PDB file of C-alpha atoms in Angstrom:
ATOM      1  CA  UNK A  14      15.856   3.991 -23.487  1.00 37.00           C
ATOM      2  CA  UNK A  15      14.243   3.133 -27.092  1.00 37.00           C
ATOM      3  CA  UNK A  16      11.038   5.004 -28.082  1.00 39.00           C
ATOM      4  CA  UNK A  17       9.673   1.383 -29.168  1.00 41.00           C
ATOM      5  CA  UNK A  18       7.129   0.867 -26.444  1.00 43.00           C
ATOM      6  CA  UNK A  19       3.650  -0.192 -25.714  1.00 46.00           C
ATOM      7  CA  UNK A  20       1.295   1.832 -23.992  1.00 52.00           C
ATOM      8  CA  UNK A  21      -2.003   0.936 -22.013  1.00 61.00           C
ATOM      9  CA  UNK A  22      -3.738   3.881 -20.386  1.00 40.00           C
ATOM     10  CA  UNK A  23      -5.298   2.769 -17.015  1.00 35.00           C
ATOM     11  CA  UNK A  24      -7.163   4.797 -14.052  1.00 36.00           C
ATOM     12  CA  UNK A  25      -5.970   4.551 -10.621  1.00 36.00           C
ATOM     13  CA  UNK A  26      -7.321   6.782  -8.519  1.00 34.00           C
ATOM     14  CA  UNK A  27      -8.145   6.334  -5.024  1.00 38.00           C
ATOM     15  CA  UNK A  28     -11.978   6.526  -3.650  1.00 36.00           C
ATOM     16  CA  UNK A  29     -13.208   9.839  -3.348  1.00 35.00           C
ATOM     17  CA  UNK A  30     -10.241  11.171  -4.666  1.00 40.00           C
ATOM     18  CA  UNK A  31     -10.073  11.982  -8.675  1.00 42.00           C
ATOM     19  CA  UNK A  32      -8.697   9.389 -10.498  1.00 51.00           C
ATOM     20  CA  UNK A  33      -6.011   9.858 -12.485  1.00 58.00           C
ATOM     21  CA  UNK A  34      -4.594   8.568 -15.878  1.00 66.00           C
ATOM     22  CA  UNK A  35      -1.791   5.940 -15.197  1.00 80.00           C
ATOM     23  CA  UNK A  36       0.633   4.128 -17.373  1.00 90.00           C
ATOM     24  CA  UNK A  37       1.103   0.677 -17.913  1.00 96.00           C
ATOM     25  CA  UNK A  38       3.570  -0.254 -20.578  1.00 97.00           C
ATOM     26  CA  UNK A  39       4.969  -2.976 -21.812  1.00 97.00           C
ATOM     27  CA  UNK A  40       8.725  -2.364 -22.930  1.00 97.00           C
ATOM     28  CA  UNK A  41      10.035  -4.641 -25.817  1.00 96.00           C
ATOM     29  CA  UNK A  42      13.038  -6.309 -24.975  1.00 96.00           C
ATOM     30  CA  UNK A  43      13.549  -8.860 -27.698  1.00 94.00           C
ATOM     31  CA  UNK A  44      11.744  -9.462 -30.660  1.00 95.00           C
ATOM     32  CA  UNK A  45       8.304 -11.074 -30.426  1.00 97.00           C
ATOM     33  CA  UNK A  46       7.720 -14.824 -31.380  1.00 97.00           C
ATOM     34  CA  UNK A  47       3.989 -14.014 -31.769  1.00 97.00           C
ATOM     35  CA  UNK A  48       2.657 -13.689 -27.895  1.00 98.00           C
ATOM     36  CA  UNK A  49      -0.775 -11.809 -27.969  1.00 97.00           C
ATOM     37  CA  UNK A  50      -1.094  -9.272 -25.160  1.00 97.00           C
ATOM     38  CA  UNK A  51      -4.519  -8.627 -24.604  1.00 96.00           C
ATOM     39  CA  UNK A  52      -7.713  -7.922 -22.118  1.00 97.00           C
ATOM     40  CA  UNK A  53      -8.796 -10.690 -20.446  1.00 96.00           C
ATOM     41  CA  UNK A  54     -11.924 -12.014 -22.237  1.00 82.00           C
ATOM     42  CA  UNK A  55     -15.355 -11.245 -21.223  1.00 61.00           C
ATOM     43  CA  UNK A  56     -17.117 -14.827 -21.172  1.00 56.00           C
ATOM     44  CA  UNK A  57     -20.608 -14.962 -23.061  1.00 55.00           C
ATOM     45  CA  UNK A  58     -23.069 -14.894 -21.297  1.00 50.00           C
ATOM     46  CA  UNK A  59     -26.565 -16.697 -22.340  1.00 42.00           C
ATOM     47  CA  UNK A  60     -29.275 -14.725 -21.131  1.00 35.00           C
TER      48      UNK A  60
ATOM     49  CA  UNK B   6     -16.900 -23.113 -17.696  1.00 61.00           C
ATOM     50  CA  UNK B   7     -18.656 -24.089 -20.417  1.00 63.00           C
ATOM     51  CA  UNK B   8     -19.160 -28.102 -19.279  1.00 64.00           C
ATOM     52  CA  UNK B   9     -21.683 -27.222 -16.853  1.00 61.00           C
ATOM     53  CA  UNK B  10     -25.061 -27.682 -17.138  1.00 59.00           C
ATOM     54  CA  UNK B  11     -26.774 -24.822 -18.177  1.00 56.00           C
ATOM     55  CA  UNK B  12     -23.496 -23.411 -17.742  1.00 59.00           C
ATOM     56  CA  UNK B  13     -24.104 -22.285 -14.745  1.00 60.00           C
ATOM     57  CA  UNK B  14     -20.936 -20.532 -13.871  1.00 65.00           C
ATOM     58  CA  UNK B  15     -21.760 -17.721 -16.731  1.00 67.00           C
ATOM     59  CA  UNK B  16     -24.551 -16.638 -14.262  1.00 70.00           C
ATOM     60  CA  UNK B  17     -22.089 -15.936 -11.255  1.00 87.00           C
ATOM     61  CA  UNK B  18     -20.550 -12.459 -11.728  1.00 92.00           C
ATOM     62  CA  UNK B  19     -17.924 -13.160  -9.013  1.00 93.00           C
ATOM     63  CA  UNK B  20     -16.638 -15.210 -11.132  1.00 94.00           C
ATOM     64  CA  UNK B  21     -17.005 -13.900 -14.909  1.00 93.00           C
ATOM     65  CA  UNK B  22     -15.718 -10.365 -13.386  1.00 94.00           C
ATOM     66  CA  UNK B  23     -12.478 -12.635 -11.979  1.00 96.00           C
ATOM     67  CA  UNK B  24     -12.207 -13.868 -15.583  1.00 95.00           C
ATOM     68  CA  UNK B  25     -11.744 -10.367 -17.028  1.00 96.00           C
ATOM     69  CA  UNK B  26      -9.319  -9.019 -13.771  1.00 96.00           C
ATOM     70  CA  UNK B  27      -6.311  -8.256 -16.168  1.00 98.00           C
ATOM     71  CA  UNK B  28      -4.682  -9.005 -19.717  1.00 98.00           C
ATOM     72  CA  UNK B  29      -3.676 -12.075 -20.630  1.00 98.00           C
ATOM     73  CA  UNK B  30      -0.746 -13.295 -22.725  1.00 98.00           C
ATOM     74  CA  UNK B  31      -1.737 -16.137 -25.334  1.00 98.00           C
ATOM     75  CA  UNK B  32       0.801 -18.103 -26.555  1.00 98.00           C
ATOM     76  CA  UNK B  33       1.210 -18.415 -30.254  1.00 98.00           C
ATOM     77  CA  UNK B  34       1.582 -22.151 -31.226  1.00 98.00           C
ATOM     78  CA  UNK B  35       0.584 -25.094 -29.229  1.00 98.00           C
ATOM     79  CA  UNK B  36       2.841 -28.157 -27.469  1.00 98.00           C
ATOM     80  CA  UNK B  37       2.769 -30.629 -25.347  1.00 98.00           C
ATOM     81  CA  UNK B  38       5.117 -30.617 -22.268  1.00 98.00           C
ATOM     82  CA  UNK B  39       5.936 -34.115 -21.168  1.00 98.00           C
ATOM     83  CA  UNK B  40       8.315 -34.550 -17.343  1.00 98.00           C
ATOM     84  CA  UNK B  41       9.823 -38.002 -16.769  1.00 97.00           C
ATOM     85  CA  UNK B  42       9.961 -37.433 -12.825  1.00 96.00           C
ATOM     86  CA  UNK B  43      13.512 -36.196 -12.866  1.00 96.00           C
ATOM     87  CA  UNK B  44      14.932 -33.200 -11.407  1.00 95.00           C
ATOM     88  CA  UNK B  45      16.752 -31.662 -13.919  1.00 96.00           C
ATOM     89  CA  UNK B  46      16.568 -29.662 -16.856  1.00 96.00           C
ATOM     90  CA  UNK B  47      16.358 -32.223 -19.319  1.00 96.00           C
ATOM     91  CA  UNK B  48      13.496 -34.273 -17.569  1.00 96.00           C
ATOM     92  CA  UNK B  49      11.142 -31.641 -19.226  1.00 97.00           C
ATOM     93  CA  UNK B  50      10.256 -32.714 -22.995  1.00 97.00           C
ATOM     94  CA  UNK B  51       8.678 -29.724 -25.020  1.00 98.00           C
ATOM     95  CA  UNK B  52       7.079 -30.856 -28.306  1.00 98.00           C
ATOM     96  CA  UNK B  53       5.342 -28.156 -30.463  1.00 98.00           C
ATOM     97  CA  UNK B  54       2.329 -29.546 -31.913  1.00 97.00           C
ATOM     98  CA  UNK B  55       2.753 -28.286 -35.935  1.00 96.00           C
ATOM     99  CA  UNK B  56       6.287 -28.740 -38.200  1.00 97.00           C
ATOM    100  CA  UNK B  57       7.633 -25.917 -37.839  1.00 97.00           C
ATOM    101  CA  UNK B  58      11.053 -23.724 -39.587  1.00 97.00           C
ATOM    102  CA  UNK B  59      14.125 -24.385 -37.671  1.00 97.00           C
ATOM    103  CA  UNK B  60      14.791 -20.775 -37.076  1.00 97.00           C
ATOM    104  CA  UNK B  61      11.028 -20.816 -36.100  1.00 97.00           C
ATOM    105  CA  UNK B  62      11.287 -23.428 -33.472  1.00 97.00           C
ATOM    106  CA  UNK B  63      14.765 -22.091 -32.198  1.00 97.00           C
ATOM    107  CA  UNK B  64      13.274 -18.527 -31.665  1.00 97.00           C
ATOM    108  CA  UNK B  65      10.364 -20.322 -30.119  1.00 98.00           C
ATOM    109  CA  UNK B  66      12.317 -22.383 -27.878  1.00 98.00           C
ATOM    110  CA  UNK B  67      14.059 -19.223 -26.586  1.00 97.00           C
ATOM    111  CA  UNK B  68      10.332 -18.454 -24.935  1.00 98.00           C
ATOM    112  CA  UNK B  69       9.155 -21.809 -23.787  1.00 98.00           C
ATOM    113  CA  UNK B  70      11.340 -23.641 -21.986  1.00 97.00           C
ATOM    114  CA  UNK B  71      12.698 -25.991 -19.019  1.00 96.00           C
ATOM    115  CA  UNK B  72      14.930 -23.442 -16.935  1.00 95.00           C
ATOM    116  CA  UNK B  73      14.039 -24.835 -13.415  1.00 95.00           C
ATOM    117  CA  UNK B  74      13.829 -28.129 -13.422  1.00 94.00           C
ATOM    118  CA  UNK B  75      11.573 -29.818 -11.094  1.00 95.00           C
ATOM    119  CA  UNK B  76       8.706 -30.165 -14.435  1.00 97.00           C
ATOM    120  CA  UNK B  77       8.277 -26.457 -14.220  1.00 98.00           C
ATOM    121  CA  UNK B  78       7.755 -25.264 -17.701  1.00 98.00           C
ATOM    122  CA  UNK B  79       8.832 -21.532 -18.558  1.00 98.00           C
ATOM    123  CA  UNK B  80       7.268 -19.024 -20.225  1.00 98.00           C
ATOM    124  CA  UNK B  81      10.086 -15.961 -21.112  1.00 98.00           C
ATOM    125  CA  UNK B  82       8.264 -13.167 -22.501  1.00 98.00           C
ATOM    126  CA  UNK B  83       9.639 -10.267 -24.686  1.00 97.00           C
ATOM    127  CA  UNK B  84       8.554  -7.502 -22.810  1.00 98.00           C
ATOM    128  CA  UNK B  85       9.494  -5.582 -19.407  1.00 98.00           C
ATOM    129  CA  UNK B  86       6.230  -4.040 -17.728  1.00 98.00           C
ATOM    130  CA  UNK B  87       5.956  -1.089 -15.920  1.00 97.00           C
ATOM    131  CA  UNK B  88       3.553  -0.009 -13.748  1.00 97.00           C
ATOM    132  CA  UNK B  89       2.583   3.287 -11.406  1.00 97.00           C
ATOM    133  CA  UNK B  90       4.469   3.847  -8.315  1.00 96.00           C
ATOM    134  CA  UNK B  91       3.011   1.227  -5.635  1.00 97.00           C
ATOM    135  CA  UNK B  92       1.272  -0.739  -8.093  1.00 97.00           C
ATOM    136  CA  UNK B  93       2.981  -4.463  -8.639  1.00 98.00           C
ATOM    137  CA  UNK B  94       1.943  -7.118 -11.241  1.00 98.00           C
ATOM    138  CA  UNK B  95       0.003 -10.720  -9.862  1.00 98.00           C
ATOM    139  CA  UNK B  96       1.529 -12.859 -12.278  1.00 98.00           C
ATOM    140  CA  UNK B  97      -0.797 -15.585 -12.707  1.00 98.00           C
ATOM    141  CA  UNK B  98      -2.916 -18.372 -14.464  1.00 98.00           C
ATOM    142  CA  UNK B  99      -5.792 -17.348 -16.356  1.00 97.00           C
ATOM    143  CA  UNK B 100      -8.965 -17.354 -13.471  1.00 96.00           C
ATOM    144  CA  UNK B 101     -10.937 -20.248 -13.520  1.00 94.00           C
ATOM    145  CA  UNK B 102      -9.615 -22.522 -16.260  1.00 94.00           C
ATOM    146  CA  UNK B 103      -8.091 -25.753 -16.029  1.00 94.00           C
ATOM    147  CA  UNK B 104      -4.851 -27.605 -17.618  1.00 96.00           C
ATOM    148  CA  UNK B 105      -4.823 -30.805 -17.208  1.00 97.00           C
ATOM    149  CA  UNK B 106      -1.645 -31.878 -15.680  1.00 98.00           C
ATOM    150  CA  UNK B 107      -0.341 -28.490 -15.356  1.00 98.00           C
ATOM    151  CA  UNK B 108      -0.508 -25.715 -12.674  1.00 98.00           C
ATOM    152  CA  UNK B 109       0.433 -22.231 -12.672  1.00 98.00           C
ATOM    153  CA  UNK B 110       2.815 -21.088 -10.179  1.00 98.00           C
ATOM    154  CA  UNK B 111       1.623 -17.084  -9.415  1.00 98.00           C
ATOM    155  CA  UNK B 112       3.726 -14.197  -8.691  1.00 98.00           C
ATOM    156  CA  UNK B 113       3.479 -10.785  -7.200  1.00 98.00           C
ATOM    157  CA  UNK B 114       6.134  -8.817  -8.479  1.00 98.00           C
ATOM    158  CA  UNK B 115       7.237  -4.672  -7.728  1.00 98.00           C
ATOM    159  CA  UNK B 116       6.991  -3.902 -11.770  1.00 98.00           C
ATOM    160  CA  UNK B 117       7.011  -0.027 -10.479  1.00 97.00           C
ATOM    161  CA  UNK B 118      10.799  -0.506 -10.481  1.00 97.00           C
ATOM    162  CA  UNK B 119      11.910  -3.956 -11.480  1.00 96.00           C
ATOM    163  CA  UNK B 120      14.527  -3.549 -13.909  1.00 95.00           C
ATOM    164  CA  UNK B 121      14.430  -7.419 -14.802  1.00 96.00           C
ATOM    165  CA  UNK B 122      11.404  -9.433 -16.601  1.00 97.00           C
ATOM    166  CA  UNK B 123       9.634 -11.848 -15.210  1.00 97.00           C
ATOM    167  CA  UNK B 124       9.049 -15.508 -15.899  1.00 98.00           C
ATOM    168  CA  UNK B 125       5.853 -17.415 -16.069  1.00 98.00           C
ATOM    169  CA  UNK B 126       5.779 -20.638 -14.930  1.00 98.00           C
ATOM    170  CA  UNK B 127       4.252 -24.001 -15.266  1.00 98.00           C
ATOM    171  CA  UNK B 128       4.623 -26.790 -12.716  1.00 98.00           C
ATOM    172  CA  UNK B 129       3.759 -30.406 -14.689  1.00 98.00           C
ATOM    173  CA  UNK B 130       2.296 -32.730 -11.936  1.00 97.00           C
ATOM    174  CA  UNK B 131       2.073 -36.068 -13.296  1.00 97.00           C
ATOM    175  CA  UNK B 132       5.421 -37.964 -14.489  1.00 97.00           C
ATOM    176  CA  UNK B 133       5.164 -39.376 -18.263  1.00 98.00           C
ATOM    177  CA  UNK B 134       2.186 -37.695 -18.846  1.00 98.00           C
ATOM    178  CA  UNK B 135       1.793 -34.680 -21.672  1.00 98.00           C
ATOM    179  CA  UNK B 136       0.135 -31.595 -20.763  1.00 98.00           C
ATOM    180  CA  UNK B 137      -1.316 -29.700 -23.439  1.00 98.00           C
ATOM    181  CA  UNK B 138      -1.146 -25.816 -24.033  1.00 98.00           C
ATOM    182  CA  UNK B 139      -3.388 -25.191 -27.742  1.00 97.00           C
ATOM    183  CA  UNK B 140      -2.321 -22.644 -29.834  1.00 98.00           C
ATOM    184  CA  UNK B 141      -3.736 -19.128 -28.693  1.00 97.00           C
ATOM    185  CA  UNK B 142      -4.241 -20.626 -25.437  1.00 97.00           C
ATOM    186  CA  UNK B 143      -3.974 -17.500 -22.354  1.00 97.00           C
ATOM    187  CA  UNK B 144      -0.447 -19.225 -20.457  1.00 98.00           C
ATOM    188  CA  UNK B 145      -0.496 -15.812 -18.214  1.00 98.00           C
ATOM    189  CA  UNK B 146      -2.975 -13.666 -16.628  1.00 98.00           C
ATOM    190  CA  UNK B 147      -1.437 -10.054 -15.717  1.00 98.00           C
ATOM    191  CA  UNK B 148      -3.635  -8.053 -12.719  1.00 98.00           C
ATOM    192  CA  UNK B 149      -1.901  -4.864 -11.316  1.00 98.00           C
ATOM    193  CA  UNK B 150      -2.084  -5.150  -7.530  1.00 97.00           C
ATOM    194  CA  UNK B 151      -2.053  -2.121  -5.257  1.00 97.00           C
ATOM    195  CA  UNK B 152       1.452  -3.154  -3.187  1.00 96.00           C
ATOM    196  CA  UNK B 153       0.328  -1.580   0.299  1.00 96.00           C
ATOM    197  CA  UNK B 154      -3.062  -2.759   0.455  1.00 96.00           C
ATOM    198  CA  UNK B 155      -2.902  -6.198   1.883  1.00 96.00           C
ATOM    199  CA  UNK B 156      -0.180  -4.538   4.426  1.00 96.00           C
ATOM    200  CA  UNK B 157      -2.793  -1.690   5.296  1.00 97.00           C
ATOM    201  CA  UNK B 158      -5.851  -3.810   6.173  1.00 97.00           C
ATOM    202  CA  UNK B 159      -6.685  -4.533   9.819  1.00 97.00           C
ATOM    203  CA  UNK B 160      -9.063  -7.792   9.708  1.00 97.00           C
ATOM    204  CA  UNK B 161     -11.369  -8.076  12.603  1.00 97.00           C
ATOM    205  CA  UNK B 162     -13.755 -11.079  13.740  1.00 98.00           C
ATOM    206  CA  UNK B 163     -17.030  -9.461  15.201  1.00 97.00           C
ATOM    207  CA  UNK B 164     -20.533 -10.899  15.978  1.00 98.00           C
ATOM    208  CA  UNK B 165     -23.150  -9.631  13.601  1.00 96.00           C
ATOM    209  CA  UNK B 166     -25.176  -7.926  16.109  1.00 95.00           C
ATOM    210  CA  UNK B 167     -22.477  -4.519  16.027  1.00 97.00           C
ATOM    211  CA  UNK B 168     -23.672  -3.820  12.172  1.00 96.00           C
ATOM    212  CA  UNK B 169     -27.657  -4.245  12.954  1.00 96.00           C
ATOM    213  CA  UNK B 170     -28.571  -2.635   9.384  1.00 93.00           C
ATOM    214  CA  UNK B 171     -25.961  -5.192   7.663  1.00 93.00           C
ATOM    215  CA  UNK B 172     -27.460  -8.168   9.321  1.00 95.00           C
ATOM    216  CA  UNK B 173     -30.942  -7.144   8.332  1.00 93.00           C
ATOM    217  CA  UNK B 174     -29.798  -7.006   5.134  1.00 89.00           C
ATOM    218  CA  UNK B 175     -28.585 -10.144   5.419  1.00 91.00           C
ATOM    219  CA  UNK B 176     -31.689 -11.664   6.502  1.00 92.00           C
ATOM    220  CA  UNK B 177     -33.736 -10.265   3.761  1.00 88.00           C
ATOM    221  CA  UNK B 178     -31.166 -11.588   1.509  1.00 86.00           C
ATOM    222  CA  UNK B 179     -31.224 -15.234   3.092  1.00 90.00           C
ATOM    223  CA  UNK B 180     -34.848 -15.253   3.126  1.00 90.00           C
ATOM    224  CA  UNK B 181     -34.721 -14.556  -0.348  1.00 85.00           C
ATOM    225  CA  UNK B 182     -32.298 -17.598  -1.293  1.00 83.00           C
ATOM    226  CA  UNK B 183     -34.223 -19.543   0.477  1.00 87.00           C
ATOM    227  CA  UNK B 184     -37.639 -19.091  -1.318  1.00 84.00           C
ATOM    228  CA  UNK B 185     -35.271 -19.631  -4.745  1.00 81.00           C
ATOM    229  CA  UNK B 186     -34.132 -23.011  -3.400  1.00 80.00           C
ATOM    230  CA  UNK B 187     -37.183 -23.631  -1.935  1.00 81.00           C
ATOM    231  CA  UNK B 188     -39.032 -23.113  -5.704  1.00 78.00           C
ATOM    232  CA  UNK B 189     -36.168 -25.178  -7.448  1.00 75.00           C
ATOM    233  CA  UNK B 190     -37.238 -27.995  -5.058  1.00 76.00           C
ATOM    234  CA  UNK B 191     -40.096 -28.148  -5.416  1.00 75.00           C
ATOM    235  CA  UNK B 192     -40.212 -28.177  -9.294  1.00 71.00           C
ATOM    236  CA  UNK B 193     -41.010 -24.768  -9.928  1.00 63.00           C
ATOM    237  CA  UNK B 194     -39.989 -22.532 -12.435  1.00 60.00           C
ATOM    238  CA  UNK B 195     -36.494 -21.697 -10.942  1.00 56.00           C
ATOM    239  CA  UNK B 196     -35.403 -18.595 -11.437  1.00 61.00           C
ATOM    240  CA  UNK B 197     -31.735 -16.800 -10.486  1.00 63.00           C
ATOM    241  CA  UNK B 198     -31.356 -14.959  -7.677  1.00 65.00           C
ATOM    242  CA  UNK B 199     -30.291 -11.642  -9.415  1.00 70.00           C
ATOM    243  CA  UNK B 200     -30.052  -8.904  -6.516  1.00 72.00           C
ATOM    244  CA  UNK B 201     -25.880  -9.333  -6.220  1.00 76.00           C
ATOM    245  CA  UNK B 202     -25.641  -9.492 -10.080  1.00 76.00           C
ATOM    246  CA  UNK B 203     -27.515  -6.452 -10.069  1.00 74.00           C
ATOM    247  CA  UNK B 204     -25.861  -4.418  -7.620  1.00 77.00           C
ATOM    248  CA  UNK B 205     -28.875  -4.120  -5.081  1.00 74.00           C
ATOM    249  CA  UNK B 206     -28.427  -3.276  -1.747  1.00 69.00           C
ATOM    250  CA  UNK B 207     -31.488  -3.149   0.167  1.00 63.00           C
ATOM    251  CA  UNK B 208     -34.421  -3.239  -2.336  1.00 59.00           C
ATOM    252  CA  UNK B 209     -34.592  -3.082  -6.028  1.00 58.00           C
ATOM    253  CA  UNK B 210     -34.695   0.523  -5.987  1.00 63.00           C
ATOM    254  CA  UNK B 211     -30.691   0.952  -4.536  1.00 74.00           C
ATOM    255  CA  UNK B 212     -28.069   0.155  -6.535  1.00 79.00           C
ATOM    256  CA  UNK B 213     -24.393   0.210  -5.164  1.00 79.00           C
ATOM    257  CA  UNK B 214     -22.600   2.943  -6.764  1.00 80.00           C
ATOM    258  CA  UNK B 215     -19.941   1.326  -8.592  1.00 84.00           C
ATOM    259  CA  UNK B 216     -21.850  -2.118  -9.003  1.00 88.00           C
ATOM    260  CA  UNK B 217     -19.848  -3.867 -12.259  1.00 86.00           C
ATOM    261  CA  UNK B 218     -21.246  -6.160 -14.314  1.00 89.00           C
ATOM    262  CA  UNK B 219     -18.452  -6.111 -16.529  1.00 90.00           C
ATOM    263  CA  UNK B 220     -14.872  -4.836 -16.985  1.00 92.00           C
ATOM    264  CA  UNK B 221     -13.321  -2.659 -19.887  1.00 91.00           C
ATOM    265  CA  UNK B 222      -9.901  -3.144 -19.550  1.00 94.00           C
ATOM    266  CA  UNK B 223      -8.162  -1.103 -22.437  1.00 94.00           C
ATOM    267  CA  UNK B 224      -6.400  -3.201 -25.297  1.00 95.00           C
ATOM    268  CA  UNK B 225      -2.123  -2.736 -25.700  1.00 94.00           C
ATOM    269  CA  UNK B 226      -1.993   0.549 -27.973  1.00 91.00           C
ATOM    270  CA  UNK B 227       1.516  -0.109 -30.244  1.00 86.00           C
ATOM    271  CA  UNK B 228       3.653   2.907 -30.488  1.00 80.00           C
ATOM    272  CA  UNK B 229       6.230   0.984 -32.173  1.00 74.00           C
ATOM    273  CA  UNK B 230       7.631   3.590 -34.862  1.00 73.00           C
ATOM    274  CA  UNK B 231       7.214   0.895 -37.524  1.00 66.00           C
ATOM    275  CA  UNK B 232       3.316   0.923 -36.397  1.00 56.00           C
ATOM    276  CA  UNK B 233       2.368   3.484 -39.163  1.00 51.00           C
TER     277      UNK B 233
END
């Protein structure tokens, strides 16, 4: 497996229980054209 | 969202907190995706919408593509995901925002083992008619889905009356509503109902533990070994 990753640390814990640090990575399989990866923007909001 | 008047839509957390449930993927140069009504793989024409380098175009159309047929559109991106034991990926258009002419098909897939990466997909609904995807524009919306939960819920159908302190709730709430429409009617200063965005439960002095009112959903960190 290559060491050329992409991490994202997430929490998934169950209620009442203590959450936990979780992986989500995306593994590069080919080079990248330019797709962004990112969090889903939070709209503006106007007052 | 932002057509509205007022833009209204800003002011319903339901659906700004939808808008921020997961990453998205933003494609990185715009085209227009044309399907003559046929069936197969050629029916689909894919036109990128600035000159571009050959090898440029060629890598590009190794991402974007007609691999279906039927006017479905494919997206082929260059990673695998992975996610925790029992956690899957919805696979999906970006909430609330509209392409004209094109739909996103959604999948839930098992990334807590699938060896194999996953396509995202466009279905074109009008023949001879381009759809547009802008430069930048999200083409995928990513939301890791808890794989036993929808198998684990038991839904039920029950009158009102078995959850007394719920329904009184309720009726405060609806009373409440009511006096807001009631003011917008009749020309008064109308103000926005605020108690759900808010988080309160009863009175203005409880607020749900765990109430959002946003989402911080942590950025991609690269640990490329090139990224130093």
């Amino acid at each position: 497996m290559s060491d050329s990753r992409t991490d994202v640390e997430t929490h998934a814990g169950q209620a009442g229980a203590e959450s936990e640090s979780a992986s989500f990575v995306a593994y590069e399989l080919w080079e990248n054209p330019g797709f962004v990866l990112e969090p889903a923007l939070a709209p503006a909001m106007d007052g | 969202m932002d057509e509205f008047p007022h833009r209204v839509p800003y002011r319903c957390l339901p659906i700004n907190i939808a808008n921020q449930a997961g990453w998205f993927v933003r494609t990185p140069v715009g085209f227009s995706v044309t399907w003559n009504g046929k069936h197969d793989l050629a029916g689909l024409k894919i036109e990128f919408l600035e000159r571009l380098a050959p090898e440029r175009e060629q890598a590009l159309r190794r991402h974007i593509k007609s691999n279906f047929g039927g006017g479905i559109v494919t997206f082929a991106f260059p990673w695998l995901f992975r996610t925790p034991k029992g956690i899957g990926l919805w696979v999906r258009g970006p909430s609330n925002r509209v392409f004209y002419n094109a739909r996103p098909i959604e999948g839930l897939v098992e990334t807590d083992w699938a060896h194999a990466p996953f396509t995202m997909n466009w279905r074109i609904e009008k023949r001879n008619t381009a759809a547009y995807f802008r430069a930048n524009d999200p083409v995928c919306m990513l939301t890791p889905f808890p794989l036993d939960l929808l198998d684990s819920l038991a839904p039920q159908i029950k009158p009102i009356a078995e959850a007394p302190e719920l329904h009184e709730q309720y009726q405060a709430a609806a009373r409440e509503r009511n006096e807001t429409v009631r003011r917008a009617v009749e020309g008064m200063k109308q103000g926005f109902e605020l108690n759900y965005m808010r988080g309160n439960t009863r009175d203005e002095s409880a607020t749900w533990d765990g109430h959002r009112t946003k989402l911080k959903l942590r950025g991609f960190d690269s640990h490329r070994p090139d990224a130093n």
